[in-house]
Amino acid sequence: MKVLIIGAAGMVGRKLTGALLSQGRVGSRDISQLTLADVVPPEFGAGTTPVNAQSFDLSAPGAAARLVGERPDVIFHLAAIVSGEAEADFEKGYRINLDGTRHLLEAIRLESATEPYCPRLVFTSSIAVFGEPLPADIPDEFPLTPLTSYGTQKAIGELLLADYSRRGFVDGIGIRLPTIVVRPGKPNKAASGFFSGIIREPLAGMEAVLPVSTSVRHWFASPRAAVSFLLHAATLDTTSLGQRRSLTMPGLAATVGDEIEALRRMAGDKAAAFIRHEPDPVISRIVAGWPQGFVARRAEQLGFVAETSFDEIIRAHIEDELGGSLG
Amino acid sequence: MKVLIIGAAGMVGRKLTGALLSQGRVGSRDISQLTLADVVPPEFGAGTTPVNAQSFDLSAPGAAARLVGERPDVIFHLAAIVSGEAEADFEKGYRINLDGTRHLLEAIRLESATEPYCPRLVFTSSIAVFGEPLPADIPDEFPLTPLTSYGTQKAIGELLLADYSRRGFVDGIGIRLPTIVVRPGKPNKAASGFFSGIIREPLAGMEAVLPVSTSVRHWFASPRAAVSFLLHAATLDTTSLGQRRSLTMPGLAATVGDEIEALRRMAGDKAAAFIRHEPDPVISRIVAGWPQGFVARRAEQLGFVAETSFDEIIRAHIEDELGGSLG
């Protein structure tokens, strides 16, 4: 089968690429061709699967049609302008996150004009489709009331995915990812960055700043869980989804205090001592509007599995990023 | 103040035009200019308010900018490809109902680039944003899961309206209209047409076909109520809406049996005898997926008022369309 990853150069895209190349298959079907597309040509490791990496502008007319013309059986659409940038650059956010998604859907629809074509499309949505007032644990059937342009664009993507799937143009599934921790790499300026930073930096013997209260509760899964969601979504029997094509992924509802206690258990008081509490009212206010937790029953019943403790999330980071032990 | 109606040639648009010309004002402010736009130049009655009627293609680039360049203070956006046509012609539905709405919002946003501009935009949404499984009475906070392309396009319009309002580009309010009865004019082929037909035709001494069971329950308001919703939405203090800019309008939950009993009370057994029951499995199946009723608490608390009995709805039809009495 042919597989296409749009947005393959991002953190989740790189990990998905790695998993596909190491398995050589999706479900029970061998991958004959893996195409990696992103603004910059994605990098990838060695393997036996033929890989075609290319630079690609999702907002350019015709660009999606060129990729879709290869008739991939499974398309992972991970490309997006992230929350902060979509808020800062209104036009760019709509151009990539809304128009880009629509170009892709239209390219798929028009590709079927010559001969039947209905690929599986796995679309990464986000818990940013939800906005306050929110219950502490958000059920599967809850209105989408995004409070950012990014969340609005993702919610519109979910609606389009459902309509194009209902019409038989695509076999779509949208997965709303939890906040992914522990993100590897350098600290970034995302408002959510500290959730990873207070684990990642102490494990590397570096100081991390905590800008919010330890009572802040949020919804998490590891990068490894995120990849498992994508792979499961690529092979799931979508008839069980009915018309509701987007799912809140399972995750772990945990407080910052829970994070710190898990770090202490895994790496001792010395690691936890690297966390410096420096309250930031701006970040605290942003984070206060975020979802605290979900009851992701539909996704669980469909076989999606996430971590059930922060210890597991830290262990995944140690195994996948730090060579398996705390050197 | 300047007022613009987009989609002024439709049934609700014509009635809104009539109300504005007869009042000469919106709320307490006199109308200095009324612009009527539609695919065909809208007709209008005589009056003292200056009227500018023009033909207009909402999907044509630049067309919205031309209308918005006049800097109307209130814009009523009623234009849409209706449900059946948006389902039959996928591209046309998206071009008018999604791209058209976006062109309008973008024209408004870009108009403020030169000097501040933030008009009130009243957007007519629809109860078609909801799709089964649905409770018998749908609360204000219920997920939008449209099962038609039309409903999808309206739900996307609501999301865009909220985001553009949140960003301060427009002062938007979306109103989800109930099914409007009694529609004046000739029978049409809409699946919902019989709800009006079984009142309108018997009152005119003509036979009407009822294709569904008398136990079918649905959500109604008169054309007169629809105009009152639009006018109230144009003057409402939108700060009370918070981020949730779209509202389910109040209406009357009634069965087809309730309709027929009201007809009997208003016009006698002879009128009711003009209804011929001829079950149509296709229409019955379509209608079975529609909302049966709502609890429109938010809109009621904000002062929107609909009829509370089918007798009132029939009386509005007799007064507004039949000269006030059953000749």
XYZ file of C-alpha atoms in Angstrom:
654
model
C 0.000 0.000 0.000
C 1.020 3.610 -0.522
C 1.199 5.937 2.468
C 1.420 9.735 2.484
C 2.314 11.870 5.504
C 1.601 15.579 5.162
C 3.447 17.473 7.870
C 6.096 14.765 8.189
C 8.829 17.088 9.476
C 7.088 17.916 12.760
C 7.716 16.073 15.997
C 4.782 13.662 15.653
C 5.397 13.284 11.905
C 9.020 12.250 12.465
C 8.012 9.696 15.083
C 5.259 8.324 12.839
C 7.755 8.058 9.966
C 10.130 6.159 12.213
C 7.413 3.725 13.286
C 6.260 3.091 9.706
C 9.793 2.503 8.451
C 10.616 0.165 11.302
C 7.415 -1.884 10.832
C 7.353 -1.670 7.024
C 3.577 -2.032 7.120
C 0.297 -0.499 8.220
C -1.809 -3.147 9.941
C -1.321 -6.291 7.870
C -0.424 -4.534 4.594
C 3.139 -3.911 3.469
C 4.071 -0.345 2.551
C 5.206 -0.180 -1.083
C 5.815 3.574 -1.057
C 6.044 6.151 1.726
C 5.760 9.786 0.687
C 6.827 12.427 3.205
C 5.747 16.006 2.573
C 6.323 19.181 4.541
C 7.372 22.792 4.068
C 10.978 21.560 4.244
C 11.806 18.097 2.826
C 11.435 15.747 5.822
C 14.398 13.760 7.037
C 14.120 10.037 7.614
C 16.204 7.066 8.708
C 17.516 4.229 6.563
C 15.278 1.257 5.756
C 14.047 -1.020 3.011
C 10.788 0.822 2.273
C 11.017 3.192 -0.722
C 10.680 6.743 0.582
C 9.980 9.883 -1.359
C 10.535 13.049 0.692
C 9.518 16.373 -0.790
C 8.933 19.974 0.101
C 5.346 21.006 -0.295
C 3.147 24.049 0.306
C -0.338 22.853 1.250
C -1.776 26.288 0.505
C -0.457 26.368 -3.084
C -3.142 25.522 -5.653
C -2.388 22.204 -7.327
C 0.112 21.061 -4.704
C -2.334 18.724 -2.971
C -3.542 17.349 -6.311
C 0.026 16.384 -7.227
C 0.465 14.334 -4.024
C -3.009 12.824 -4.183
C -2.454 11.932 -7.853
C -0.169 9.137 -6.605
C -3.324 7.622 -5.073
C -2.041 6.877 -1.579
C -4.202 4.353 0.295
C -3.632 6.070 3.632
C -3.027 9.785 4.124
C -1.930 11.218 7.459
C -2.711 14.946 7.533
C -0.643 16.344 10.396
C 0.302 19.710 8.879
C -0.793 22.807 10.765
C 0.175 26.272 11.839
C 0.277 25.937 15.618
C -1.991 27.731 18.019
C 0.203 30.692 18.920
C 1.200 31.435 15.322
C -2.386 31.064 14.028
C -3.412 33.637 16.625
C -0.571 36.003 15.736
C -0.934 35.654 11.951
C -4.670 35.423 11.231
C -4.306 35.075 7.444
C -1.581 32.442 7.570
C -3.547 30.312 10.045
C -6.636 30.287 7.829
C -4.554 29.756 4.690
C -2.823 26.624 5.982
C -5.213 25.196 8.558
C -8.496 25.833 6.732
C -7.706 26.324 3.030
C -4.929 23.731 3.143
C -7.225 21.080 4.594
C -9.892 21.965 2.064
C -7.423 21.777 -0.839
C -6.492 18.300 0.320
C -10.133 17.179 0.605
C -10.964 18.693 -2.784
C -7.946 17.025 -4.399
C -9.153 13.674 -3.054
C -12.735 14.295 -4.235
C -11.635 15.347 -7.714
C -9.194 12.433 -8.011
C -12.186 10.063 -7.879
C -13.676 11.729 -10.960
C -11.585 9.548 -13.282
C -11.803 6.243 -11.417
C -13.037 5.261 -7.942
C -10.769 6.460 -5.151
C -11.592 6.772 -1.456
C -8.465 6.758 0.733
C -8.329 6.581 4.498
C -7.573 10.102 5.752
C -6.326 10.462 9.325
C -6.691 14.089 10.393
C -5.074 15.349 13.584
C -7.487 17.604 15.380
C -6.944 19.039 18.840
C -8.555 19.511 22.233
C -8.382 23.231 21.311
C -11.769 22.702 19.626
C -13.175 23.011 23.156
C -13.390 26.264 25.086
C -14.692 27.380 28.442
C -17.066 27.094 30.169
C -16.025 23.450 30.366
C -16.781 20.699 32.874
C -13.771 19.184 34.698
C -14.207 16.015 32.612
C -15.527 16.676 29.108
C -17.749 13.930 27.668
C -17.616 12.702 24.062
C -20.794 14.571 23.166
C -19.868 18.156 23.968
C -20.270 21.272 21.801
C -17.180 22.578 19.999
C -16.724 26.167 21.122
C -13.135 27.017 20.266
C -11.652 30.193 21.747
C -8.726 30.479 19.358
C -8.420 30.748 15.573
C -6.435 27.483 15.626
C -9.251 25.699 17.487
C -11.789 27.201 15.064
C -9.793 25.927 12.069
C -9.532 22.441 13.576
C -13.282 22.370 14.344
C -14.018 23.378 10.736
C -11.650 20.632 9.561
C -13.679 18.125 11.590
C -16.929 19.315 9.987
C -15.474 19.087 6.473
C -14.012 15.646 7.169
C -17.444 14.409 8.307
C -19.254 15.838 5.284
C -16.726 14.568 2.716
C -16.845 11.147 4.413
C -20.659 11.108 4.478
C -20.665 11.862 0.764
C -18.262 8.971 0.121
C -15.377 11.136 -1.146
C -12.979 10.045 1.600
C -12.854 7.593 4.479
C -11.971 10.109 7.162
C -11.208 9.920 10.842
C -10.299 12.887 13.026
C -8.368 12.357 16.217
C -8.178 15.051 18.882
C -4.740 14.692 20.390
C -4.114 15.418 24.065
C -1.228 17.711 24.957
C 1.828 15.660 24.058
C 4.432 15.261 26.792
C 7.340 14.838 27.111
C 8.201 16.687 23.898
C 11.835 16.072 23.019
C 14.162 18.877 22.041
C 14.720 22.409 23.186
C 12.253 24.475 25.233
C 9.924 26.480 22.993
C 7.720 29.483 23.651
C 4.375 27.689 23.451
C 2.225 28.457 26.486
C 2.042 24.700 27.087
C 5.807 24.232 26.876
C 6.362 23.982 30.629
C 4.332 20.741 30.873
C 7.206 19.026 29.037
C 9.939 21.305 30.286
C 9.513 20.471 33.972
C 10.230 16.823 33.165
C 12.692 17.102 30.269
C 15.078 19.690 31.702
C 15.436 18.149 35.199
C 16.125 14.729 33.637
C 18.930 16.428 31.693
C 20.257 18.104 34.847
C 18.940 21.528 33.854
C 16.705 24.047 35.530
C 13.067 24.343 34.402
C 10.663 27.184 35.138
C 7.119 26.366 36.271
C 4.893 29.384 35.520
C 1.605 28.020 36.958
C 0.280 26.521 40.167
C 0.909 22.849 40.917
C -2.886 22.402 41.117
C -3.298 23.028 37.353
C -4.887 19.916 35.831
C -4.599 19.019 32.152
C -4.861 16.167 29.629
C -1.747 14.317 28.459
C -0.359 11.512 26.354
C 3.175 10.623 25.266
C 4.552 11.001 21.730
C 4.575 7.186 21.641
C 0.836 7.103 22.425
C 0.219 9.740 19.737
C 1.884 7.498 17.135
C -0.183 4.524 18.330
C -3.363 6.609 17.895
C -2.401 7.478 14.316
C -1.589 3.892 13.394
C -4.781 2.583 14.976
C -6.826 5.265 13.190
C -5.271 4.170 9.888
C -6.589 0.612 10.200
C -9.775 0.954 12.280
C -13.103 -0.155 10.781
C -14.661 3.283 10.297
C -18.208 1.962 9.865
C -18.349 1.891 13.675
C -17.886 5.690 13.699
C -21.208 6.405 12.034
C -21.458 10.078 11.071
C -19.354 11.275 14.020
C -15.955 10.982 12.431
C -13.858 12.773 15.039
C -12.871 11.338 18.378
C -11.322 12.699 21.527
C -8.292 10.487 22.107
C -7.762 8.889 25.508
C -5.235 10.470 27.773
C -4.212 11.006 31.340
C -5.807 13.753 33.434
C -3.057 14.875 35.783
C -2.041 17.944 37.749
C 1.333 19.612 37.592
C 1.751 18.278 41.135
C 1.170 14.742 39.822
C 3.863 15.386 37.201
C 6.371 16.508 39.826
C 5.620 13.555 42.109
C 6.146 11.151 39.195
C 9.437 12.864 38.366
C 10.474 12.491 42.003
C 9.617 8.768 41.937
C 11.499 8.192 38.691
C 14.553 10.428 39.251
C 14.594 11.453 42.899
C 14.370 14.679 44.887
C 17.480 15.975 43.161
C 15.672 16.041 39.808
C 12.558 17.667 41.258
C 14.753 20.358 42.819
C 15.583 21.627 39.304
C 12.038 22.974 39.004
C 11.853 26.658 39.899
C 8.361 27.980 40.578
C 8.020 31.428 39.002
C 4.304 32.272 38.603
C 3.444 33.997 35.318
C -0.020 35.609 35.382
C -0.293 35.691 31.575
C 0.438 31.994 31.115
C -1.705 31.141 34.163
C -4.656 32.948 32.630
C -4.260 31.212 29.247
C -3.934 27.784 30.835
C -6.982 28.386 33.079
C -9.188 28.308 29.970
C -7.870 24.944 28.776
C -9.592 21.567 29.172
C -8.655 19.756 32.370
C -9.754 16.281 31.419
C -12.007 14.143 29.257
C -14.027 10.965 29.414
C -12.871 9.523 26.086
C -15.235 6.561 26.144
C -15.851 6.261 22.393
C -12.159 6.139 21.560
C -11.437 3.684 24.363
C -14.209 1.403 23.152
C -12.694 1.582 19.658
C -9.360 0.372 20.999
C -7.307 3.566 21.379
C -5.015 3.286 24.415
C -3.035 5.952 26.280
C -0.875 5.979 29.395
C -2.620 5.636 32.757
C 0.057 7.236 34.953
C 2.619 9.998 34.606
C 5.310 7.479 35.552
C 4.536 5.669 32.285
C 4.778 8.916 30.327
C 8.191 9.690 31.834
C 9.324 6.104 31.227
C 8.373 6.422 27.539
C 10.532 9.560 27.343
C 13.485 7.845 29.009
C 13.188 4.846 26.703
C 12.563 6.729 23.454
C 14.808 9.792 23.954
C 17.371 9.051 26.645
C 18.531 5.590 25.615
C 16.448 3.735 28.175
C 18.084 4.819 31.414
C 18.945 7.922 33.391
C 22.649 7.725 32.430
C -27.792 54.244 9.705
C -27.012 52.173 6.629
C -28.494 48.694 6.326
C -27.536 45.939 3.887
C -29.579 42.797 3.225
C -27.769 40.034 1.340
C -30.287 37.533 0.033
C -33.072 40.132 -0.028
C -35.098 38.430 -2.768
C -35.932 35.313 -0.750
C -39.113 34.914 1.261
C -37.640 36.058 4.582
C -35.591 38.784 2.844
C -38.694 40.275 1.216
C -40.570 40.295 4.514
C -37.597 41.857 6.318
C -37.368 44.520 3.593
C -41.058 45.271 4.016
C -40.712 45.625 7.792
C -37.660 47.927 7.516
C -39.338 50.150 4.923
C -42.526 50.385 6.940
C -40.679 51.254 10.172
C -37.960 53.391 8.535
C -35.633 52.476 11.381
C -33.739 49.727 13.173
C -34.321 50.023 16.888
C -34.146 53.765 17.609
C -31.984 54.695 14.623
C -33.388 55.946 11.319
C -32.330 54.143 8.169
C -30.538 56.544 5.821
C -29.870 53.930 3.150
C -31.146 50.394 2.567
C -29.182 48.243 0.148
C -30.828 45.081 -1.147
C -28.635 42.489 -2.825
C -29.430 39.116 -4.337
C -28.740 37.019 -7.413
C -31.617 38.861 -9.068
C -32.220 42.535 -8.146
C -34.704 42.360 -5.239
C -38.121 43.990 -5.584
C -39.419 46.326 -2.916
C -42.431 48.482 -2.130
C -42.688 52.266 -2.182
C -41.490 54.295 0.809
C -39.471 57.285 1.893
C -36.258 55.413 2.741
C -33.652 55.524 -0.057
C -33.275 52.010 -1.438
C -30.550 50.649 -3.641
C -31.393 47.218 -5.093
C -28.730 45.334 -6.986
C -27.896 41.959 -8.410
C -24.929 40.389 -6.714
C -22.989 37.134 -6.799
C -21.664 36.439 -3.315
C -19.169 33.929 -4.684
C -17.577 36.404 -7.097
C -14.262 37.811 -5.783
C -14.609 41.504 -4.998
C -18.397 41.498 -4.961
C -18.644 41.469 -1.173
C -15.954 44.153 -0.889
C -17.998 46.454 -3.116
C -21.086 46.168 -0.881
C -19.097 46.376 2.347
C -17.222 49.413 1.001
C -20.416 51.404 1.640
C -19.810 50.691 5.338
C -23.272 49.500 6.330
C -23.861 49.610 10.088
C -26.021 46.483 10.049
C -25.675 43.605 7.589
C -28.269 40.847 7.345
C -26.703 37.829 5.657
C -29.621 35.655 4.553
C -28.214 34.363 1.265
C -27.879 30.606 0.919
C -28.246 27.677 -1.401
C -31.005 25.681 0.277
C -30.621 22.223 1.737
C -31.825 20.134 -1.199
C -29.789 22.041 -3.781
C -26.627 22.056 -1.635
C -26.960 18.272 -1.424
C -27.553 17.883 -5.163
C -24.825 20.334 -6.235
C -21.911 19.849 -3.843
C -19.666 22.502 -5.413
C -22.342 25.172 -5.645
C -23.342 24.670 -2.009
C -19.776 25.135 -0.787
C -19.169 28.033 -3.178
C -22.125 30.073 -1.943
C -22.722 28.879 1.604
C -19.105 28.550 2.726
C -16.945 30.654 0.368
C -19.654 33.319 0.088
C -19.886 33.734 3.856
C -16.117 33.821 4.107
C -15.818 36.436 1.347
C -18.245 38.589 3.293
C -16.345 38.178 6.576
C -13.030 38.861 4.845
C -14.421 41.961 3.127
C -15.522 43.275 6.511
C -12.147 42.490 8.114
C -10.183 44.131 5.301
C -12.471 47.178 5.271
C -11.279 47.973 8.793
C -7.672 48.160 7.570
C -8.111 51.783 6.514
C -10.221 53.062 9.404
C -12.068 51.321 12.248
C -15.134 49.415 11.113
C -17.025 46.717 12.995
C -20.616 46.319 11.751
C -23.321 44.212 13.300
C -23.656 41.071 11.177
C -26.825 39.021 11.564
C -26.251 35.570 10.072
C -29.142 33.183 9.509
C -28.100 29.722 10.531
C -30.409 26.731 10.710
C -31.523 23.869 12.923
C -29.925 21.711 10.185
C -26.661 22.133 12.141
C -28.051 19.361 14.371
C -28.267 15.716 13.327
C -29.360 12.486 14.931
C -29.069 10.947 17.421
C -30.977 13.841 18.991
C -33.005 14.148 22.182
C -36.704 15.051 21.793
C -35.922 18.518 23.142
C -32.441 19.761 22.217
C -30.784 22.033 24.795
C -28.765 25.158 23.968
C -25.489 23.369 24.664
C -25.593 20.498 22.203
C -22.923 19.394 19.712
C -23.349 20.416 16.075
C -23.371 17.204 14.044
C -24.931 18.148 10.713
C -25.993 15.329 8.398
C -26.232 17.432 5.237
C -23.756 19.592 3.326
C -26.070 22.567 3.968
C -26.000 21.929 7.727
C -22.203 21.545 7.565
C -21.849 24.878 5.743
C -24.085 26.628 8.297
C -22.128 25.110 11.211
C -18.874 26.335 9.626
C -20.458 29.772 9.193
C -21.231 29.809 12.923
C -17.609 28.938 13.777
C -16.242 31.661 11.478
C -18.710 34.214 12.838
C -17.568 33.444 16.395
C -13.864 33.684 15.543
C -14.168 36.910 13.527
C -16.260 38.384 16.362
C -13.782 37.249 19.019
C -10.998 38.937 17.054
C -13.013 42.171 16.880
C -13.440 42.187 13.093
C -17.216 42.029 13.229
C -20.013 42.142 15.789
C -21.693 38.919 14.776
C -24.779 37.064 15.864
C -26.017 33.822 14.347
C -29.649 32.863 14.644
C -30.822 29.316 13.983
C -34.234 29.671 12.443
C -36.965 27.084 13.093
C -38.812 25.691 10.084
C -40.851 28.651 8.858
C -44.589 28.054 8.440
C -46.859 29.038 6.822
C -44.686 29.850 3.806
C -46.699 31.903 1.314
C -46.746 31.084 -2.379
C -46.896 27.921 -4.401
C -46.043 24.415 -3.130
C -42.365 23.589 -3.634
C -40.438 20.340 -3.686
C -38.599 20.805 -0.397
C -39.018 17.771 1.880
C -40.409 20.160 4.507
C -42.931 21.740 2.127
C -45.942 19.818 3.441
C -45.704 21.486 6.878
C -46.860 24.710 5.176
C -48.889 23.051 2.438
C -51.369 21.324 4.744
C -52.369 24.732 6.112
C -51.932 26.995 3.065
C -53.755 24.888 0.462
C -56.844 24.029 2.553
C -57.233 27.712 3.508
C -57.291 28.442 -0.248
C -59.826 25.668 -0.880
C -57.250 23.356 -2.445
C -56.157 19.815 -1.736
C -52.881 19.214 0.149
C -50.936 15.961 0.382
C -49.603 14.863 3.770
C -46.705 12.434 3.185
C -45.892 11.605 6.853
C -47.646 10.384 9.977
C -49.673 12.849 12.058
C -47.405 11.943 15.014
C -44.375 13.642 13.388
C -43.185 16.421 15.724
C -41.129 19.398 14.554
C -40.075 22.950 15.422
C -41.888 25.943 13.912
C -42.194 29.715 13.779
C -44.067 32.058 11.454
C -42.438 34.318 8.836
C -43.524 37.205 11.073
C -41.590 35.702 14.007
C -38.541 35.182 11.743
C -38.536 38.902 10.891
C -38.866 39.792 14.582
C -35.821 37.576 15.338
C -33.755 39.371 12.698
C -34.721 42.818 13.917
C -34.065 41.905 17.552
C -30.682 40.384 16.603
C -29.775 43.649 14.862
C -30.154 45.715 18.036
C -29.360 43.273 20.852
C -26.454 44.008 23.193
C -24.068 41.298 21.999
C -21.807 41.504 25.050
C -24.336 39.198 26.743
C -23.552 36.515 24.140
C -19.987 36.002 25.321
C -18.078 33.802 22.888
C -21.140 31.752 21.934
C -22.397 33.932 19.144
C -25.054 31.644 17.671
C -28.427 30.979 19.231
C -31.221 28.536 18.627
C -34.293 30.716 18.125
C -37.446 29.999 20.107
C -40.237 28.191 18.328
C -43.190 25.946 18.781
C -42.760 22.171 19.071
C -45.864 20.720 17.468
C -46.987 17.546 15.743
C -48.641 17.384 12.358
C -51.742 16.348 14.313
C -51.501 19.610 16.305
C -51.311 21.504 13.001
C -54.445 19.815 11.672
C -56.397 20.417 14.902
C -55.447 24.106 14.794
C -56.582 24.288 11.158
C -59.874 22.660 12.166
C -60.360 25.212 14.967
C -59.564 28.157 12.689
C -61.328 27.053 9.478
C -63.562 24.093 10.298
C -63.810 20.441 9.325
C -64.294 21.415 5.721
C -60.776 22.875 5.548
C -59.231 19.872 7.315
C -60.949 17.570 4.803
C -58.729 18.997 2.042
C -55.750 17.140 3.553
C -55.154 13.828 1.825
C -52.895 11.393 3.700
C -50.571 9.700 1.236
C -47.570 8.234 3.104
C -44.226 8.699 1.323
C -41.486 6.454 2.761
C -38.667 8.624 1.343
C -39.936 11.861 2.888
C -40.852 10.028 6.105
C -37.298 8.742 6.419
C -35.762 12.203 5.801
C -38.079 13.874 8.291
C -37.416 11.183 10.935
C -33.828 12.474 11.227
C -34.874 16.085 11.862
C -35.006 17.843 15.227
C -38.362 17.513 17.000
C -37.996 20.350 19.450
C -35.641 22.595 21.397
C -35.331 24.270 24.754
C -34.253 27.686 23.464
C -33.579 29.156 26.885
C -30.695 31.453 25.952
C -32.619 33.142 23.150
C -35.744 33.476 25.281
C -33.735 35.084 28.063
C -32.312 37.509 25.493
C -35.809 38.560 24.480
C -36.493 36.579 21.309
C -40.192 35.624 21.135
C -42.015 33.091 18.931
C -45.573 31.822 18.714
C -46.807 29.534 21.495
C -49.632 27.796 19.593
C -50.289 26.710 16.033
C -53.468 28.801 16.086
C -51.252 31.881 16.375
C -49.119 30.730 13.455
C -52.189 30.233 11.266
C -53.588 33.595 12.385
C -50.322 35.310 11.342
C -50.700 33.723 7.895
C -54.306 34.847 7.576
C -53.432 38.392 8.645
C -50.244 38.768 6.602
C -51.166 36.844 3.445
C -54.940 36.525 3.217
C -56.044 40.047 4.070
C -56.952 39.260 7.666
C -59.954 37.000 7.216
C -60.977 33.750 5.574
C -62.851 35.489 2.723
